[in-house]
């Protein structure tokens, strides 16, 4: 798994430059994208998951140009947007079962196994029969990550997952992410909270006003500060 971002810039139609000459190489494991509000994190993530166009530069995922191979790229990617919400009248397990169907799991038995494993993995097995929209905020966030993971993506893009979570839920979330990083997947996590990254990521970049101002291990950044 390899993501290569070369000289990437994004200028919005109103003239705002959200990303400026970004160069990043991301391989398997967990990669943290740190930056304050407005730094360009969401823009970069939406571009990576092919939901937004970029202005100039080049992005390849496993050698595939994301502009030319959109369909293939989308099959590889799981994306959890920052404002992920659901208006679902489904039970928690049904919600995940539906997500599994959408990801192409057609056999009932296969889905049942995948859904149950996923419910265990994110700690929602005990509330599997509760309506998804009746879950607590932290549980909803975990259901969001479960929905993202159930299609077995090779690239996982998660935008500000811990914003608004209480400390206990934040730790649960970090633990779920740490377990993932043992698989052969690339996980890109954006956050404005250093602690989310230092406890989970082996590599990171710091974005400031659309520019990468630091690349390396989180410990190096903390030593510099
Ligand atoms: P972050 O996720 O780090 O908060 P964003 O990528 O959301 O940063 O935003 C980066 C900058 O681009 C901000 O200044 C934001 O106001 C601006 N921006 C984001 N989306 C748009 C848009 N659709 N049109 C114009 N400017 C935008
Ligand atoms: P269109 O057919 O108009 O080009 P798109 O194919 O761009 O529409 O996207 C349709 C919808 O699929 C989007 O609104 C988005 O919600 C979803 N989508 C597309 N790509 C992804 C992705 N990589 N991750 C998550 N959702 C996606």
PDB file of C-alpha atoms in Angstrom, residues 55-202:
ATOM      1  CA  UNK A  55      -6.022  22.324  -8.999  1.00  0.00           C
ATOM      2  CA  UNK A  56      -2.567  20.980  -9.789  1.00  0.00           C
ATOM      3  CA  UNK A  57      -0.206  18.182  -8.872  1.00  0.00           C
ATOM      4  CA  UNK A  58      -0.537  14.442  -8.907  1.00  0.00           C
ATOM      5  CA  UNK A  59      -1.770  11.662  -6.610  1.00  0.00           C
ATOM      6  CA  UNK A  60      -1.130   7.962  -7.024  1.00  0.00           C
ATOM      7  CA  UNK A  61      -2.467   5.150  -4.898  1.00  0.00           C
ATOM      8  CA  UNK A  62      -0.583   1.903  -5.502  1.00  0.00           C
ATOM      9  CA  UNK A  63       0.630   3.412  -8.745  1.00  0.00           C
ATOM     10  CA  UNK A  64      -2.894   4.274  -9.947  1.00  0.00           C
ATOM     11  CA  UNK A  65      -3.520   7.903 -10.835  1.00  0.00           C
ATOM     12  CA  UNK A  66      -6.605   8.908  -8.826  1.00  0.00           C
ATOM     13  CA  UNK A  67      -7.868  11.100 -11.656  1.00  0.00           C
ATOM     14  CA  UNK A  68      -7.726   8.330 -14.214  1.00  0.00           C
ATOM     15  CA  UNK A  69      -8.754   5.331 -12.119  1.00  0.00           C
ATOM     16  CA  UNK A  70     -11.552   6.689  -9.945  1.00  0.00           C
ATOM     17  CA  UNK A  71     -13.709   3.567  -9.924  1.00  0.00           C
ATOM     18  CA  UNK A  72     -10.792   1.330  -8.939  1.00  0.00           C
ATOM     19  CA  UNK A  73      -9.579   3.788  -6.336  1.00  0.00           C
ATOM     20  CA  UNK A  74     -13.006   4.097  -4.713  1.00  0.00           C
ATOM     21  CA  UNK A  75     -13.138   0.355  -4.201  1.00  0.00           C
ATOM     22  CA  UNK A  76      -9.919   0.567  -2.201  1.00  0.00           C
ATOM     23  CA  UNK A  77     -11.002   3.433   0.021  1.00  0.00           C
ATOM     24  CA  UNK A  78     -13.087   3.745   3.139  1.00  0.00           C
ATOM     25  CA  UNK A  79     -13.908   7.293   4.118  1.00  0.00           C
ATOM     26  CA  UNK A  80     -15.353   8.597   7.367  1.00  0.00           C
ATOM     27  CA  UNK A  81     -16.143  12.280   6.902  1.00  0.00           C
ATOM     28  CA  UNK A  82     -15.984  14.733   9.766  1.00  0.00           C
ATOM     29  CA  UNK A  83     -19.708  15.416   9.743  1.00  0.00           C
ATOM     30  CA  UNK A  84     -20.797  11.803   9.381  1.00  0.00           C
ATOM     31  CA  UNK A  85     -24.350  11.412  10.673  1.00  0.00           C
ATOM     32  CA  UNK A  86     -27.172   9.023   9.951  1.00  0.00           C
ATOM     33  CA  UNK A  87     -30.882   9.425   9.925  1.00  0.00           C
ATOM     34  CA  UNK A  88     -31.356   5.728   9.972  1.00  0.00           C
ATOM     35  CA  UNK A  89     -34.409   3.961  11.346  1.00  0.00           C
ATOM     36  CA  UNK A  90     -32.383   0.764  11.335  1.00  0.00           C
ATOM     37  CA  UNK A  91     -31.082  -1.166  14.282  1.00  0.00           C
ATOM     38  CA  UNK A  92     -27.339  -1.013  14.832  1.00  0.00           C
ATOM     39  CA  UNK A  93     -26.713  -4.458  13.323  1.00  0.00           C
ATOM     40  CA  UNK A  94     -29.063  -3.769  10.389  1.00  0.00           C
ATOM     41  CA  UNK A  95     -27.219  -0.564   9.637  1.00  0.00           C
ATOM     42  CA  UNK A  96     -23.941  -2.472   9.388  1.00  0.00           C
ATOM     43  CA  UNK A  97     -25.543  -5.269   7.405  1.00  0.00           C
ATOM     44  CA  UNK A  98     -26.765  -2.705   4.905  1.00  0.00           C
ATOM     45  CA  UNK A  99     -23.287  -1.188   4.666  1.00  0.00           C
ATOM     46  CA  UNK A 100     -21.902  -4.680   4.055  1.00  0.00           C
ATOM     47  CA  UNK A 101     -24.410  -5.211   1.224  1.00  0.00           C
ATOM     48  CA  UNK A 102     -23.404  -1.932  -0.366  1.00  0.00           C
ATOM     49  CA  UNK A 103     -19.766  -2.967  -0.203  1.00  0.00           C
ATOM     50  CA  UNK A 104     -20.580  -6.031  -2.297  1.00  0.00           C
ATOM     51  CA  UNK A 105     -21.033  -8.745   0.287  1.00  0.00           C
ATOM     52  CA  UNK A 106     -23.973 -10.539  -1.248  1.00  0.00           C
ATOM     53  CA  UNK A 107     -24.121 -13.719   0.802  1.00  0.00           C
ATOM     54  CA  UNK A 108     -26.196 -13.489   3.979  1.00  0.00           C
ATOM     55  CA  UNK A 109     -23.961 -15.831   5.965  1.00  0.00           C
ATOM     56  CA  UNK A 110     -20.810 -13.984   5.019  1.00  0.00           C
ATOM     57  CA  UNK A 111     -22.418 -10.698   6.082  1.00  0.00           C
ATOM     58  CA  UNK A 112     -23.652 -12.060   9.353  1.00  0.00           C
ATOM     59  CA  UNK A 113     -20.146 -13.153  10.300  1.00  0.00           C
ATOM     60  CA  UNK A 114     -18.587  -9.873   9.165  1.00  0.00           C
ATOM     61  CA  UNK A 115     -21.188  -7.772  11.002  1.00  0.00           C
ATOM     62  CA  UNK A 116     -20.821  -9.694  14.247  1.00  0.00           C
ATOM     63  CA  UNK A 117     -17.036  -9.480  14.132  1.00  0.00           C
ATOM     64  CA  UNK A 118     -17.213  -5.776  13.456  1.00  0.00           C
ATOM     65  CA  UNK A 119     -19.696  -5.187  16.300  1.00  0.00           C
ATOM     66  CA  UNK A 120     -17.259  -6.930  18.654  1.00  0.00           C
ATOM     67  CA  UNK A 121     -14.292  -5.005  17.313  1.00  0.00           C
ATOM     68  CA  UNK A 122     -15.854  -1.601  18.004  1.00  0.00           C
ATOM     69  CA  UNK A 123     -17.564  -2.631  21.238  1.00  0.00           C
ATOM     70  CA  UNK A 124     -21.159  -2.373  20.039  1.00  0.00           C
ATOM     71  CA  UNK A 125     -22.169  -6.030  20.215  1.00  0.00           C
ATOM     72  CA  UNK A 126     -24.227  -5.470  23.368  1.00  0.00           C
ATOM     73  CA  UNK A 127     -26.244  -2.688  21.756  1.00  0.00           C
ATOM     74  CA  UNK A 128     -26.635  -4.404  18.382  1.00  0.00           C
ATOM     75  CA  UNK A 129     -30.438  -4.411  18.637  1.00  0.00           C
ATOM     76  CA  UNK A 130     -30.702  -0.757  19.617  1.00  0.00           C
ATOM     77  CA  UNK A 131     -31.812   1.716  16.951  1.00  0.00           C
ATOM     78  CA  UNK A 132     -28.715   3.320  15.443  1.00  0.00           C
ATOM     79  CA  UNK A 133     -30.015   6.837  15.938  1.00  0.00           C
ATOM     80  CA  UNK A 134     -30.630   6.123  19.645  1.00  0.00           C
ATOM     81  CA  UNK A 135     -26.948   5.366  20.344  1.00  0.00           C
ATOM     82  CA  UNK A 136     -24.807   7.791  22.364  1.00  0.00           C
ATOM     83  CA  UNK A 137     -22.548  10.220  20.495  1.00  0.00           C
ATOM     84  CA  UNK A 138     -19.457   8.105  21.083  1.00  0.00           C
ATOM     85  CA  UNK A 139     -21.247   4.933  20.028  1.00  0.00           C
ATOM     86  CA  UNK A 140     -22.458   6.594  16.838  1.00  0.00           C
ATOM     87  CA  UNK A 141     -18.883   7.543  16.067  1.00  0.00           C
ATOM     88  CA  UNK A 142     -17.837   3.918  16.580  1.00  0.00           C
ATOM     89  CA  UNK A 143     -20.666   2.783  14.316  1.00  0.00           C
ATOM     90  CA  UNK A 144     -19.323   5.244  11.752  1.00  0.00           C
ATOM     91  CA  UNK A 145     -15.894   3.641  11.859  1.00  0.00           C
ATOM     92  CA  UNK A 146     -17.464   0.166  11.718  1.00  0.00           C
ATOM     93  CA  UNK A 147     -19.410   1.146   8.615  1.00  0.00           C
ATOM     94  CA  UNK A 148     -16.217   2.429   7.035  1.00  0.00           C
ATOM     95  CA  UNK A 149     -14.321  -0.763   7.835  1.00  0.00           C
ATOM     96  CA  UNK A 150     -16.891  -3.360   6.881  1.00  0.00           C
ATOM     97  CA  UNK A 151     -16.017  -3.205   3.184  1.00  0.00           C
ATOM     98  CA  UNK A 152     -12.403  -4.207   4.004  1.00  0.00           C
ATOM     99  CA  UNK A 153     -10.837  -1.054   2.536  1.00  0.00           C
ATOM    100  CA  UNK A 154      -7.081  -0.904   1.981  1.00  0.00           C
ATOM    101  CA  UNK A 155      -6.945   2.833   2.503  1.00  0.00           C
ATOM    102  CA  UNK A 156      -8.909   4.272   5.407  1.00  0.00           C
ATOM    103  CA  UNK A 157      -9.407   8.024   5.580  1.00  0.00           C
ATOM    104  CA  UNK A 158     -10.826   9.395   8.814  1.00  0.00           C
ATOM    105  CA  UNK A 159     -11.517  13.084   9.298  1.00  0.00           C
ATOM    106  CA  UNK A 160     -11.415  14.471  12.870  1.00  0.00           C
ATOM    107  CA  UNK A 161     -12.877  11.362  14.500  1.00  0.00           C
ATOM    108  CA  UNK A 162     -12.417  12.379  18.119  1.00  0.00           C
ATOM    109  CA  UNK A 163     -13.774  15.917  18.001  1.00  0.00           C
ATOM    110  CA  UNK A 164     -16.444  16.308  20.655  1.00  0.00           C
ATOM    111  CA  UNK A 165     -15.794  12.953  22.314  1.00  0.00           C
ATOM    112  CA  UNK A 166     -15.287  12.686  26.062  1.00  0.00           C
ATOM    113  CA  UNK A 167     -11.876  11.402  27.255  1.00  0.00           C
ATOM    114  CA  UNK A 168     -13.098   7.844  27.781  1.00  0.00           C
ATOM    115  CA  UNK A 169     -14.595   7.597  24.297  1.00  0.00           C
ATOM    116  CA  UNK A 170     -11.497   9.205  22.842  1.00  0.00           C
ATOM    117  CA  UNK A 171      -9.347   6.440  24.323  1.00  0.00           C
ATOM    118  CA  UNK A 172     -11.722   3.743  23.016  1.00  0.00           C
ATOM    119  CA  UNK A 173     -11.471   5.260  19.579  1.00  0.00           C
ATOM    120  CA  UNK A 174      -7.676   5.375  19.707  1.00  0.00           C
ATOM    121  CA  UNK A 175      -7.615   1.720  20.728  1.00  0.00           C
ATOM    122  CA  UNK A 176      -9.799   0.715  17.780  1.00  0.00           C
ATOM    123  CA  UNK A 177      -7.433   2.573  15.448  1.00  0.00           C
ATOM    124  CA  UNK A 178      -4.341   1.008  17.018  1.00  0.00           C
ATOM    125  CA  UNK A 179      -5.715  -2.471  16.386  1.00  0.00           C
ATOM    126  CA  UNK A 180      -6.308  -1.599  12.747  1.00  0.00           C
ATOM    127  CA  UNK A 181      -2.767  -0.476  12.156  1.00  0.00           C
ATOM    128  CA  UNK A 182      -1.608  -4.064  12.639  1.00  0.00           C
ATOM    129  CA  UNK A 183      -3.229  -4.970   9.321  1.00  0.00           C
ATOM    130  CA  UNK A 184      -1.818  -4.252   5.877  1.00  0.00           C
ATOM    131  CA  UNK A 185      -3.792  -1.058   5.421  1.00  0.00           C
ATOM    132  CA  UNK A 186      -2.923   2.623   5.247  1.00  0.00           C
ATOM    133  CA  UNK A 187      -4.911   4.711   7.700  1.00  0.00           C
ATOM    134  CA  UNK A 188      -4.923   8.466   7.417  1.00  0.00           C
ATOM    135  CA  UNK A 189      -6.272  10.267  10.428  1.00  0.00           C
ATOM    136  CA  UNK A 190      -6.800  14.010  10.570  1.00  0.00           C
ATOM    137  CA  UNK A 191      -7.022  15.819  13.868  1.00  0.00           C
ATOM    138  CA  UNK A 192      -6.189  19.057  15.651  1.00  0.00           C
ATOM    139  CA  UNK A 193      -5.353  17.097  18.817  1.00  0.00           C
ATOM    140  CA  UNK A 194      -1.679  16.102  19.156  1.00  0.00           C
ATOM    141  CA  UNK A 195      -2.592  13.318  21.598  1.00  0.00           C
ATOM    142  CA  UNK A 196      -4.649  11.483  18.964  1.00  0.00           C
ATOM    143  CA  UNK A 197      -1.559  11.207  16.802  1.00  0.00           C
ATOM    144  CA  UNK A 198       1.215  10.693  19.340  1.00  0.00           C
ATOM    145  CA  UNK A 199      -0.613   7.685  20.808  1.00  0.00           C
ATOM    146  CA  UNK A 200      -1.434   5.970  17.517  1.00  0.00           C
ATOM    147  CA  UNK A 201       0.608   7.116  14.507  1.00  0.00           C
ATOM    148  CA  UNK A 202       4.115   6.154  13.448  1.00  0.00           C
TER     149      UNK A 202
END
